[in-house]
Coordinates of N, CA, C and O and ligand atoms in Angstrom, one line a residue:
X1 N 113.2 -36.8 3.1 CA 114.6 -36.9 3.4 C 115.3 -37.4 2.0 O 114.7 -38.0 1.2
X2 N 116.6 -36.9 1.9 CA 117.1 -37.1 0.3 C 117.3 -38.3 0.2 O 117.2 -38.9 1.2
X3 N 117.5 -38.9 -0.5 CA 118.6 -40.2 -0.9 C 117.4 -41.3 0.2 O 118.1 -42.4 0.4
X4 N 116.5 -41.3 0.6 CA 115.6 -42.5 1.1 C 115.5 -43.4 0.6 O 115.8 -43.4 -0.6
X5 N 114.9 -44.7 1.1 CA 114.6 -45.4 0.3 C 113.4 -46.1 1.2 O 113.5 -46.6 2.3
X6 N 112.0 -46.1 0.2 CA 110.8 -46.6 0.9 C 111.0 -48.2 0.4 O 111.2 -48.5 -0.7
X7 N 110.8 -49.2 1.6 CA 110.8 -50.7 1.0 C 109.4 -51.3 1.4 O 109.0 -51.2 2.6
X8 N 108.6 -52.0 0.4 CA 107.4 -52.4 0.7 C 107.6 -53.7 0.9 O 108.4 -54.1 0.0
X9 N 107.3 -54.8 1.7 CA 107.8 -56.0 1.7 C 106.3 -56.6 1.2 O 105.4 -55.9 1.7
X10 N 105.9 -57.7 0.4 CA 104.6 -58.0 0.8 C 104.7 -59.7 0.9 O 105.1 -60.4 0.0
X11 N 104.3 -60.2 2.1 CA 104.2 -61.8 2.7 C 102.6 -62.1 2.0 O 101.5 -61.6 2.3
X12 N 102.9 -63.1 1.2 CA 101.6 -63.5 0.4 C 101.3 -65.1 1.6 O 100.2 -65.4 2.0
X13 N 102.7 -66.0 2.0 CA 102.1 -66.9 2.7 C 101.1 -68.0 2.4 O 100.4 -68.6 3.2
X14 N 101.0 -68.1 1.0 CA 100.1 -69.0 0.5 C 98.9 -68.5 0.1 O 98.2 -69.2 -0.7
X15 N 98.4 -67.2 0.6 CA 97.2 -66.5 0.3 C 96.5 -66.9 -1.1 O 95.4 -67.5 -1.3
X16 N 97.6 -66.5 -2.2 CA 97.4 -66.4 -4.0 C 96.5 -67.8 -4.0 O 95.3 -67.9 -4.4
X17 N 97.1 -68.9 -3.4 CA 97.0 -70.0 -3.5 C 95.6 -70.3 -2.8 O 94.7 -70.9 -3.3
X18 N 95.6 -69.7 -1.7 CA 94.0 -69.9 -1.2 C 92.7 -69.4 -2.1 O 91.6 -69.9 -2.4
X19 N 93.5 -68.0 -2.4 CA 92.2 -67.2 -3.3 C 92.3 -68.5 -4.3 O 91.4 -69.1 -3.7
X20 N 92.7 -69.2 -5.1 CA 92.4 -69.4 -6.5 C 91.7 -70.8 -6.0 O 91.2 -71.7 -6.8
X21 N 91.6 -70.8 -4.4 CA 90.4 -72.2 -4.4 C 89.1 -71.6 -4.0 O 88.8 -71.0 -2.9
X22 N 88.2 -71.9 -5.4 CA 87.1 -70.6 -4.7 C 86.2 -71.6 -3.4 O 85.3 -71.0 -2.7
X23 N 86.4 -72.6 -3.2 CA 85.7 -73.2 -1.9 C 86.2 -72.5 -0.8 O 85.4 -72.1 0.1
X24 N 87.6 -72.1 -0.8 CA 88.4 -71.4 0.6 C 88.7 -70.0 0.9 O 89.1 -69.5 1.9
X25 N 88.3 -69.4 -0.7 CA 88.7 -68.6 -0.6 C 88.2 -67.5 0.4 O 89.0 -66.7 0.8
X26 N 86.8 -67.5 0.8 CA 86.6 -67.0 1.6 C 87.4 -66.6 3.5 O 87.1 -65.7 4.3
X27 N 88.2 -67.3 3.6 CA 88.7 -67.6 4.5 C 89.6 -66.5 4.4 O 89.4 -65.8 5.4
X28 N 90.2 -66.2 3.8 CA 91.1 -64.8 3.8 C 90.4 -63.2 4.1 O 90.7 -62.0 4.2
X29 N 89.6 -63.6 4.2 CA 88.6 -62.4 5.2 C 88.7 -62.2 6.5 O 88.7 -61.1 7.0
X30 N 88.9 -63.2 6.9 CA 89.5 -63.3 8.5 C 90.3 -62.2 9.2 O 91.2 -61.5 8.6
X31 N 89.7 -62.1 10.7 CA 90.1 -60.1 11.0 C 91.1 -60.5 11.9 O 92.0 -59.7 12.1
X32 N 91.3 -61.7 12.7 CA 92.0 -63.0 14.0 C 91.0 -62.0 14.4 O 91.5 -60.9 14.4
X33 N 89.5 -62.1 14.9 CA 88.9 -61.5 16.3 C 89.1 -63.0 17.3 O 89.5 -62.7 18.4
X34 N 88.9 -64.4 17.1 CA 89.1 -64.8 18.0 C 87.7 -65.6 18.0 O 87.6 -66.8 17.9
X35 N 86.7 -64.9 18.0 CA 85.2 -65.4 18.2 C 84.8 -66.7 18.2 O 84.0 -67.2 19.0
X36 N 85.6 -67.3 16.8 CA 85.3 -68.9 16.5 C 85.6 -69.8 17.2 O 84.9 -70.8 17.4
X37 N 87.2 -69.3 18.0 CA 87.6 -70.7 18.7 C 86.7 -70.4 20.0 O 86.1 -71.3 20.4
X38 N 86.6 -69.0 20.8 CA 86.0 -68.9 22.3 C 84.4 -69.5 22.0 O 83.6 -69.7 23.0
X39 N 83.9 -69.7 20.6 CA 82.7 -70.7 20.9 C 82.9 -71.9 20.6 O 82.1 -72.7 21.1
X40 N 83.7 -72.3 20.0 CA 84.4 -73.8 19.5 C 84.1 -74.4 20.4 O 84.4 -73.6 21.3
X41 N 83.3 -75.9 21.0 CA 83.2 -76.7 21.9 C 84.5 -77.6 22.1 O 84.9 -78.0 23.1
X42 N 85.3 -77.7 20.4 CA 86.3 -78.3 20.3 C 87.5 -78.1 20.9 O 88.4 -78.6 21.6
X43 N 87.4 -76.7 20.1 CA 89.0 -75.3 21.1 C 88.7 -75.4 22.7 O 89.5 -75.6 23.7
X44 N 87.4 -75.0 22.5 CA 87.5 -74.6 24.7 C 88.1 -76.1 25.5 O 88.6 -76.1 26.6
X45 N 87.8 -77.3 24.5 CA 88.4 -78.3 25.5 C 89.8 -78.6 25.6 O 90.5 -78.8 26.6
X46 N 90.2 -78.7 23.8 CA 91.2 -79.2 23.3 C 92.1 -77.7 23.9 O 92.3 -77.9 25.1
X47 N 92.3 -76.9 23.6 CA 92.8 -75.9 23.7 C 94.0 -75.9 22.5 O 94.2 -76.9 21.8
X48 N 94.8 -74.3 22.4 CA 95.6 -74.2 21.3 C 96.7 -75.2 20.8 O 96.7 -75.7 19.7
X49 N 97.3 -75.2 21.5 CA 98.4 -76.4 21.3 C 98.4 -77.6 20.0 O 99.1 -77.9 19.1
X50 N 96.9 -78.1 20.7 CA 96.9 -79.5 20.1 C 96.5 -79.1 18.4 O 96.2 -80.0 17.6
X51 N 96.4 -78.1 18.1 CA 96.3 -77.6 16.3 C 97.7 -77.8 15.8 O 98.0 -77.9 14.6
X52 N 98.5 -77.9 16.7 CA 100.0 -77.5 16.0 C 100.1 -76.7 14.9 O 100.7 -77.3 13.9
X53 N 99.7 -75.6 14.7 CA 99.6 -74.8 13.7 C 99.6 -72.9 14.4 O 99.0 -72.5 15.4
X54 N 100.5 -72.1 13.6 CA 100.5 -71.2 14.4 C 98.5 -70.7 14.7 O 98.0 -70.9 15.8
X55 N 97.8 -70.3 13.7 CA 96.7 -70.0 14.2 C 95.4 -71.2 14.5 O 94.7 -71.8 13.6
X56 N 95.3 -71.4 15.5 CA 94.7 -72.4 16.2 C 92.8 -72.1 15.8 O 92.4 -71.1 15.2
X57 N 92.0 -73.1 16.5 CA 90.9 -73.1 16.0 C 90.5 -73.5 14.8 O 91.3 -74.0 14.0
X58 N 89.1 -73.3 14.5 CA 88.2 -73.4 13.5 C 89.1 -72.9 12.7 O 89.9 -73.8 12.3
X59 N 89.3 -71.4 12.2 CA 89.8 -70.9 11.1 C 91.0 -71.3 11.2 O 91.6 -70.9 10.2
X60 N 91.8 -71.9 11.9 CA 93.2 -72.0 12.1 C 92.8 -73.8 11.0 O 93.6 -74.0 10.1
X61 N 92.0 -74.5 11.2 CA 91.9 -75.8 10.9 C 91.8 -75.6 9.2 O 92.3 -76.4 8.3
X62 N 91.1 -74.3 9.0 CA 90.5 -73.9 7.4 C 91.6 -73.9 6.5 O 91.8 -74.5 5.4
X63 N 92.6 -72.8 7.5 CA 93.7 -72.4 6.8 C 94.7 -73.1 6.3 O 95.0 -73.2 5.1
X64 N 95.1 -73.7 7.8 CA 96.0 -74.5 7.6 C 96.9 -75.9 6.5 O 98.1 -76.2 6.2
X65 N 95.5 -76.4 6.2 CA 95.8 -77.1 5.1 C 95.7 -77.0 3.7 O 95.6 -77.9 2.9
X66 N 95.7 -75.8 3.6 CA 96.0 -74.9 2.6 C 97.5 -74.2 2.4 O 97.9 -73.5 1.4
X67 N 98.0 -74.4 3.1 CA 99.8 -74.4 3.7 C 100.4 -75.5 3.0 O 101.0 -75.5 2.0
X68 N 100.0 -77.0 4.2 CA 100.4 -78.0 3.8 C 99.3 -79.1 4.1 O 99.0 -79.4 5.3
X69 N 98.7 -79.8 2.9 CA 97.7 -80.8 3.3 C 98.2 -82.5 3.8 O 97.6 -83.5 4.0
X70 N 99.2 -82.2 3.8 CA 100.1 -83.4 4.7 C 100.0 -83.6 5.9 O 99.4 -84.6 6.4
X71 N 100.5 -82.5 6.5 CA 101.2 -82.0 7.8 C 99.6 -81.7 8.3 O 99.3 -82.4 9.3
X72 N 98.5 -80.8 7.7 CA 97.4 -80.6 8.4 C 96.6 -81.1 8.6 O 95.9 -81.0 9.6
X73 N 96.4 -82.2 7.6 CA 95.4 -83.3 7.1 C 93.7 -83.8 8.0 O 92.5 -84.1 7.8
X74 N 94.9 -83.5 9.7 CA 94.2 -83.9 10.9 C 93.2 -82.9 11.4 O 92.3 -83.3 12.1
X75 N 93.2 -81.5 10.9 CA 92.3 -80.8 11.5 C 90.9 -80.4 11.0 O 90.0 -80.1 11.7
X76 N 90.9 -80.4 10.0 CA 89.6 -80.3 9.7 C 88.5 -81.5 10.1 O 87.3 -81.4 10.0
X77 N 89.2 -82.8 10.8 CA 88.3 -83.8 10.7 C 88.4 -83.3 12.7 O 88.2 -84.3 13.4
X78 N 88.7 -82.1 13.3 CA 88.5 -82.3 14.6 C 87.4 -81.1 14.9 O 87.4 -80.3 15.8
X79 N 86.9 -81.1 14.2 CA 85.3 -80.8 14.3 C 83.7 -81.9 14.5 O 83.2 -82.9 14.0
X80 N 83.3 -80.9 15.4 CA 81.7 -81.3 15.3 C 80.4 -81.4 14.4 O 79.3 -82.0 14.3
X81 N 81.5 -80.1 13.4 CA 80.5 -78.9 11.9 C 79.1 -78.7 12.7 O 78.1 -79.1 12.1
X82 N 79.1 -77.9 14.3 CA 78.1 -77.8 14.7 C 77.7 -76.3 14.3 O 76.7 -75.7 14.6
X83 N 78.8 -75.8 13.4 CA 78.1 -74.6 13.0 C 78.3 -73.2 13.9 O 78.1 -72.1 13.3
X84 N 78.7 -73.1 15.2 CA 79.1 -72.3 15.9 C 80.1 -71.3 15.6 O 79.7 -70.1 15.9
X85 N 81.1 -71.3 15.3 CA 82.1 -70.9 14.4 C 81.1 -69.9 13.9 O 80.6 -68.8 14.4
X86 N 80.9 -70.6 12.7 CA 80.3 -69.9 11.6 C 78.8 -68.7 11.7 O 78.4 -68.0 10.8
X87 N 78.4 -69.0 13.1 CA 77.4 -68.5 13.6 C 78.1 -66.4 14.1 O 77.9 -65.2 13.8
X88 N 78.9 -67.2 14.9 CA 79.3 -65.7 15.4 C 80.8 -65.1 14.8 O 81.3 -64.2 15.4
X89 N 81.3 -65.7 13.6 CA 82.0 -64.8 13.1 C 81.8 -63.5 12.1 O 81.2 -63.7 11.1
X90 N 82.2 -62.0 12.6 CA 81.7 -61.6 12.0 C 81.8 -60.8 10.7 O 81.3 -59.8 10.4
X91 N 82.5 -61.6 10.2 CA 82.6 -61.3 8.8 C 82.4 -62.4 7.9 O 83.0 -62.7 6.9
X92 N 81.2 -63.1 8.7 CA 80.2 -64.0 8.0 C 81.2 -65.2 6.8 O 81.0 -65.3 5.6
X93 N 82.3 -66.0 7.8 CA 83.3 -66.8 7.0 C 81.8 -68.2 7.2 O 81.0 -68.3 8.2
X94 N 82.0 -68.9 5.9 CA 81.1 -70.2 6.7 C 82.3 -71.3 7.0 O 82.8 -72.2 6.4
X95 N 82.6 -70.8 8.4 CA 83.6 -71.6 8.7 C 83.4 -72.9 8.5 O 83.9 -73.3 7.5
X96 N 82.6 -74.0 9.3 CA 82.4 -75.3 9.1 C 81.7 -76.0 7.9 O 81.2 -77.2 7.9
X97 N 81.6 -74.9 6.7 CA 80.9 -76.0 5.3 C 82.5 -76.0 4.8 O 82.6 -76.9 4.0
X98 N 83.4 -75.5 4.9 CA 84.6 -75.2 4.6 C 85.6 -76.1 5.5 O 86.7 -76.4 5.0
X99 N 85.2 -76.5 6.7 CA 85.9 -77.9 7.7 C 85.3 -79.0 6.5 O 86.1 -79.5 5.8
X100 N 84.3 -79.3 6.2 CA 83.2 -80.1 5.5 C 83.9 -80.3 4.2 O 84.2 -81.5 4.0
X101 N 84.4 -79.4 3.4 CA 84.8 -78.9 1.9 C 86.1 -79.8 2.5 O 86.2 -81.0 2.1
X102 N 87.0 -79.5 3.4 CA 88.5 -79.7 3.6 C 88.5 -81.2 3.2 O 88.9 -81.7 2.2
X103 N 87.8 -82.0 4.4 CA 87.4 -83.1 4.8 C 87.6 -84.4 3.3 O 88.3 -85.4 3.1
X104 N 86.7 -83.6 2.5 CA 86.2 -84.1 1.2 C 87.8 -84.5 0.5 O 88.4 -85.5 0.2
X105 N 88.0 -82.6 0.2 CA 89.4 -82.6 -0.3 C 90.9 -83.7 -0.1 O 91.8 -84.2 -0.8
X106 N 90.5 -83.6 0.9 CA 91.7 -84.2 1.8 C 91.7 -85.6 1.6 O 92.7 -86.2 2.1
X107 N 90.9 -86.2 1.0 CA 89.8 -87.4 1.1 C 90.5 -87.8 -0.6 O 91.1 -88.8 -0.9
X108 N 90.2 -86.9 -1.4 CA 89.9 -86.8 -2.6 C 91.8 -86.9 -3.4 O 92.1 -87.4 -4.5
X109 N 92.6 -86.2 -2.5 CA 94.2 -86.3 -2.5 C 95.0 -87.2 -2.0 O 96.2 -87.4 -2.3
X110 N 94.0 -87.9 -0.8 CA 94.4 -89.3 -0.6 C 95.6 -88.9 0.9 O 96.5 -89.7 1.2
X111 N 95.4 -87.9 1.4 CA 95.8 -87.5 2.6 C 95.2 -87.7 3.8 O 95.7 -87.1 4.7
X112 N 94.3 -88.4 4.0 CA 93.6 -89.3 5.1 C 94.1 -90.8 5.1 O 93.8 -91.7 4.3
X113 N 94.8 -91.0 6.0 CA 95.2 -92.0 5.8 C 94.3 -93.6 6.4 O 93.3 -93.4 7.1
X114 N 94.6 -94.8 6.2 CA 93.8 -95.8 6.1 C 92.6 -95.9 7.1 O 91.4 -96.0 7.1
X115 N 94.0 -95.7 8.2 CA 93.1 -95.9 9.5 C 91.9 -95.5 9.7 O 90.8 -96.1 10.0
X116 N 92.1 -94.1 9.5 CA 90.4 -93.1 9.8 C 89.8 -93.3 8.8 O 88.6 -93.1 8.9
X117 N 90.3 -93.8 7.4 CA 89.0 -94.3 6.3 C 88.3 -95.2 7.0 O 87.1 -94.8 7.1
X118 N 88.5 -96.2 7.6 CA 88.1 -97.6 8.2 C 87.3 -97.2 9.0 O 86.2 -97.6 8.9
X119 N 87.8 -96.1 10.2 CA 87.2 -95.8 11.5 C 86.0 -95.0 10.9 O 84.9 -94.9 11.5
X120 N 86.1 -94.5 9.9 CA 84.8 -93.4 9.9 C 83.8 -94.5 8.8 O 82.6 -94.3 8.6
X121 N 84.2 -95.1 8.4 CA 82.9 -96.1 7.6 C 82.6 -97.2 8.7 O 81.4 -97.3 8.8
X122 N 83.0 -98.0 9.4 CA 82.5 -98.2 10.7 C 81.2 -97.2 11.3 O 80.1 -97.6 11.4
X123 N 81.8 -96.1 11.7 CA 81.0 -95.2 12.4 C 80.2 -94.6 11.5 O 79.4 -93.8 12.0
X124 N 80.0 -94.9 10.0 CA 79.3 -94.3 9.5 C 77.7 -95.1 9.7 O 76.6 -94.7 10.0
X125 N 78.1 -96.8 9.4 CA 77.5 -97.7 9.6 C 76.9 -97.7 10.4 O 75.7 -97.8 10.2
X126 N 77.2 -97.7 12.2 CA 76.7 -97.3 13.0 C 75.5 -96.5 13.5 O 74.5 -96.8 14.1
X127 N 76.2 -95.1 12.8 CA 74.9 -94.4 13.0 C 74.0 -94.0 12.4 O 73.2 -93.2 12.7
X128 N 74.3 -94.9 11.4 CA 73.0 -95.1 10.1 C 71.9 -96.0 10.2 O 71.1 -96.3 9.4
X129 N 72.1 -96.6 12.0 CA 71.5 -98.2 11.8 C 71.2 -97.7 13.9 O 72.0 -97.8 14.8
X130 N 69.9 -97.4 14.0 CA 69.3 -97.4 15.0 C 69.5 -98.2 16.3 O 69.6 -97.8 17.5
X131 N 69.4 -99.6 15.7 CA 69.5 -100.7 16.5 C 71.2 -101.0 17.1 O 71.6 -101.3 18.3
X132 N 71.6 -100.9 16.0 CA 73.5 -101.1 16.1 C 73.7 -100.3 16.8 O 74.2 -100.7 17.9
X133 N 73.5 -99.0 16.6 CA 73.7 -97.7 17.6 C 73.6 -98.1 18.6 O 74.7 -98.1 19.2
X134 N 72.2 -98.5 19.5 CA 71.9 -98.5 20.8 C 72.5 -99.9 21.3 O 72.3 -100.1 22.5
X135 N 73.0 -100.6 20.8 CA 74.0 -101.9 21.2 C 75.3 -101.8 21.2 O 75.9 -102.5 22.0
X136 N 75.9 -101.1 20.6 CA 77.0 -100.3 21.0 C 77.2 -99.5 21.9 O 78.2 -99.6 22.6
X137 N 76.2 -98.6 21.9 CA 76.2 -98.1 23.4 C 75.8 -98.3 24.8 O 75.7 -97.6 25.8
X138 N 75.5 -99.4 24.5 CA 75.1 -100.3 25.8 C 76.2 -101.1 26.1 O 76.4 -101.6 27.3
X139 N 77.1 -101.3 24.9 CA 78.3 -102.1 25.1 C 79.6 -101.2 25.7 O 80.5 -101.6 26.4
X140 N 79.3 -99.7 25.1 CA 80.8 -99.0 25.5 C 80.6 -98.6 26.9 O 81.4 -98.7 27.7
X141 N 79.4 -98.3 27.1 CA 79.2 -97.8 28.9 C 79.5 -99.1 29.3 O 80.6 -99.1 29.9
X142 N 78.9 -100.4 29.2 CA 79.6 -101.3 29.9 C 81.3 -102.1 30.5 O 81.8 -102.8 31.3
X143 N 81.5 -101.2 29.2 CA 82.9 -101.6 29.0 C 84.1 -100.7 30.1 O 85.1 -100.9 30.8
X144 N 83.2 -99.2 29.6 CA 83.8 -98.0 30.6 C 83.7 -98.3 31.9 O 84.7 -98.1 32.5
X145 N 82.7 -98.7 32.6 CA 82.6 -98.6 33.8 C 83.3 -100.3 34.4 O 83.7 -100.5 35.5
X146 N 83.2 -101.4 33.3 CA 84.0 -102.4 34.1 C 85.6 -103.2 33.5 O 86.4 -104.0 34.0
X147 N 85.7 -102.6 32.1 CA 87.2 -102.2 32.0 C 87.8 -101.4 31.6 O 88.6 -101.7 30.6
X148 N 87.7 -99.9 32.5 CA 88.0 -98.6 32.3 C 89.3 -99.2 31.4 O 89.3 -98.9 30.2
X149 N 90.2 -99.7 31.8 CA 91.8 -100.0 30.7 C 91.9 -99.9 29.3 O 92.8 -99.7 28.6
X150 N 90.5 -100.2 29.0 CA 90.5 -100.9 27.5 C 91.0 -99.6 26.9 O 91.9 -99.7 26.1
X151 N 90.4 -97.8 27.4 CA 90.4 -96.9 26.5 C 91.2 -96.1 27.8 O 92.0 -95.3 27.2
X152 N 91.2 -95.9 29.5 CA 92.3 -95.2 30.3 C 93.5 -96.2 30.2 O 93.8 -96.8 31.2
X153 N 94.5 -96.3 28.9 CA 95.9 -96.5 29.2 C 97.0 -95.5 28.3 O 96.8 -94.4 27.8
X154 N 98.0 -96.2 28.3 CA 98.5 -94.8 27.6 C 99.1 -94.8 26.3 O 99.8 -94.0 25.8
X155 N 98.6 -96.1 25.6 CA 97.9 -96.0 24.3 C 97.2 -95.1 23.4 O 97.3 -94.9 22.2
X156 N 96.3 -94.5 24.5 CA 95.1 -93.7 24.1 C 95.7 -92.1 24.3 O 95.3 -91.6 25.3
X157 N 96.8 -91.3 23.4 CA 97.1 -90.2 23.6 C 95.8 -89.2 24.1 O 96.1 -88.0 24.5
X158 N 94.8 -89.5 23.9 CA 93.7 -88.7 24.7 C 93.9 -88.4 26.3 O 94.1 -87.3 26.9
X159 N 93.9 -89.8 26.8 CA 93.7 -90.0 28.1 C 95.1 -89.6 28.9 O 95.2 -89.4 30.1
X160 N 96.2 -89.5 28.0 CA 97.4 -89.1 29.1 C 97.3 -88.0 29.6 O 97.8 -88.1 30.7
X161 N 96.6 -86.7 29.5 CA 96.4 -85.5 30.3 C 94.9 -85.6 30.6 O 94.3 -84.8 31.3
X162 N 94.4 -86.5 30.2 CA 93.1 -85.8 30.9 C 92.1 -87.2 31.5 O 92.2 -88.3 31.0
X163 N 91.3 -86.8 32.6 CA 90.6 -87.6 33.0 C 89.0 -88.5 31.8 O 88.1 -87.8 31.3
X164 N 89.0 -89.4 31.8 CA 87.8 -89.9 31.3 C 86.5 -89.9 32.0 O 86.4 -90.8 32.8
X165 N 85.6 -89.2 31.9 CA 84.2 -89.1 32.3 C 83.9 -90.2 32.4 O 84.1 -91.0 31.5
X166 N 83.0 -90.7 34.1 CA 82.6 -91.5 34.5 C 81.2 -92.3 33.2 O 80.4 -91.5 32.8
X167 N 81.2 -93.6 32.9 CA 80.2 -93.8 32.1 C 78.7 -93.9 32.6 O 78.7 -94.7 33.5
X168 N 77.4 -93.3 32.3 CA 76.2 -93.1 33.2 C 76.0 -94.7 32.5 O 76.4 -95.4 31.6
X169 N 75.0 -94.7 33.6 CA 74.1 -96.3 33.7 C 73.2 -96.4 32.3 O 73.2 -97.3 31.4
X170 N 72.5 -95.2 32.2 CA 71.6 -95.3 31.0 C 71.7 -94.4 29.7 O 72.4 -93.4 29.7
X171 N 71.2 -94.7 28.8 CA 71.5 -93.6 27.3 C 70.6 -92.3 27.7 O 69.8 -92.3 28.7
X172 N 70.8 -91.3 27.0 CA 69.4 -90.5 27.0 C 68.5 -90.8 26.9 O 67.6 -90.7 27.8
X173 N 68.3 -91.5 25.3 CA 66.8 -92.4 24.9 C 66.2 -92.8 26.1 O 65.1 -92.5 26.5
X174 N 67.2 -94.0 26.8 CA 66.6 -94.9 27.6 C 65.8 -93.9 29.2 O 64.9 -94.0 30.0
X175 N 66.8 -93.0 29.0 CA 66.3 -92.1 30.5 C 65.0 -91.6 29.9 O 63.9 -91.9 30.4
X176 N 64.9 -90.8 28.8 CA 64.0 -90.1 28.1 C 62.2 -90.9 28.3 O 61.0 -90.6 28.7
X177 N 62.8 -91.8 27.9 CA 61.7 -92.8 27.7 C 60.8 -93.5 29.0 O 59.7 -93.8 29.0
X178 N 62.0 -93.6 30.3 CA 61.6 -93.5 31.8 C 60.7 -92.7 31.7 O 59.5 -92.9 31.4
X179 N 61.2 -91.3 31.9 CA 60.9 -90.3 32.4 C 59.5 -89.3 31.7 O 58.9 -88.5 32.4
X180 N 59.4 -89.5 30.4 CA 58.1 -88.6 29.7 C 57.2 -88.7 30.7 O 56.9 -89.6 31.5
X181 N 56.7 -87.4 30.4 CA 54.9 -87.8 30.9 C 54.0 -87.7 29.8 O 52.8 -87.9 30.0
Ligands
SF4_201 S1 85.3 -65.5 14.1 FE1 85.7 -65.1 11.9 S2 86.9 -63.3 11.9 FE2 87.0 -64.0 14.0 S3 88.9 -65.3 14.1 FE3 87.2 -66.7 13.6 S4 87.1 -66.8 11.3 FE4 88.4 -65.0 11.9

């Protein structure tokens, strides 16, 4: 047709920016099949919403704070890094050494703020120490089962939509250790 005019738009979206981090860059491979979040233990519970990010999930957590590491800060640390993700995606993203990578980053920019510094060197302590471990957990099931309040009130943005799992009487170890032959 005479007098046309072809217009190419191109939405980079932060991409340039991703490629030039070579820890992330892989992540721009991404096809959206979906695969990561329908094995995610995290996604199937949490579901999309709670990413507040348009693409949700694993790779949605990768991306994201590569946007804005402010605003995202929170998602990379809402993983297990059980590897699942990264198992059945198929264009071989390693999603969770890249939750792992974020974590670090995020750490490193000073975008983690105090609280979860504290909470995760606590918990690091914890489960670096056998004994502490199994006394803590002898202390939270007791706690759960006789003052469910401490952690069902509505304090606890977890517990406002969802039910807390009854606490069992014993650890695995301790059942384990019953029960061998
Ligand atoms: S499995 Fe891989 S390709 Fe599919 S959405 Fe997740 S990251 Fe993207």
């Amino acid at each position: 047709m005479q007098g046309a005019q072809l217009h190419i738009v191109l939405v980079d979206n932060g991409r340039s920016q991703q490629l030039g981090r070579a820890a992330f860059r892989n992540s721009l491979k991404c096809i959206r099949c979906g695969a990561c979040m329908n094995t995610c233990p995290v996604y199937r519970r949490s579901g999309g919403h709670s990413y507040h990010n348009a693409v949700a999930g694993p790779i949605g957590a990768i991306l994201a704070p590569n946007l804005d590491m402010s605003k995202y800060s929170d998602l990379p640390f809402a993983s297990t890094l059980c590897g699942s993700c990264s198992n059945v995606c198929p264009v071989k993203i390693n999603i969770h050494e890249q939750l792992y990578e974020w974590r670090q980053e995020l750490t490193r920019q000073g975008k983690v703020d105090f609280g979860k510094k504290m909470a995760l060197k606590v918990m690091s302590s914890v489960l670096s120490n056998p004994g502490v471990y199994r006394s803590m957990g002898k202390m939270g099931r007791w706690a759960l089962r006789n003052i469910p309040g401490m952690v069902n009130n509505s304090m606890n943005p977890w517990f406002k939509q969802r039910e807390m799992p009854e606490a069992p009487q014993e650890s695995f170890r301790e059942w384990y250790l019953k029960n061998r032959k």
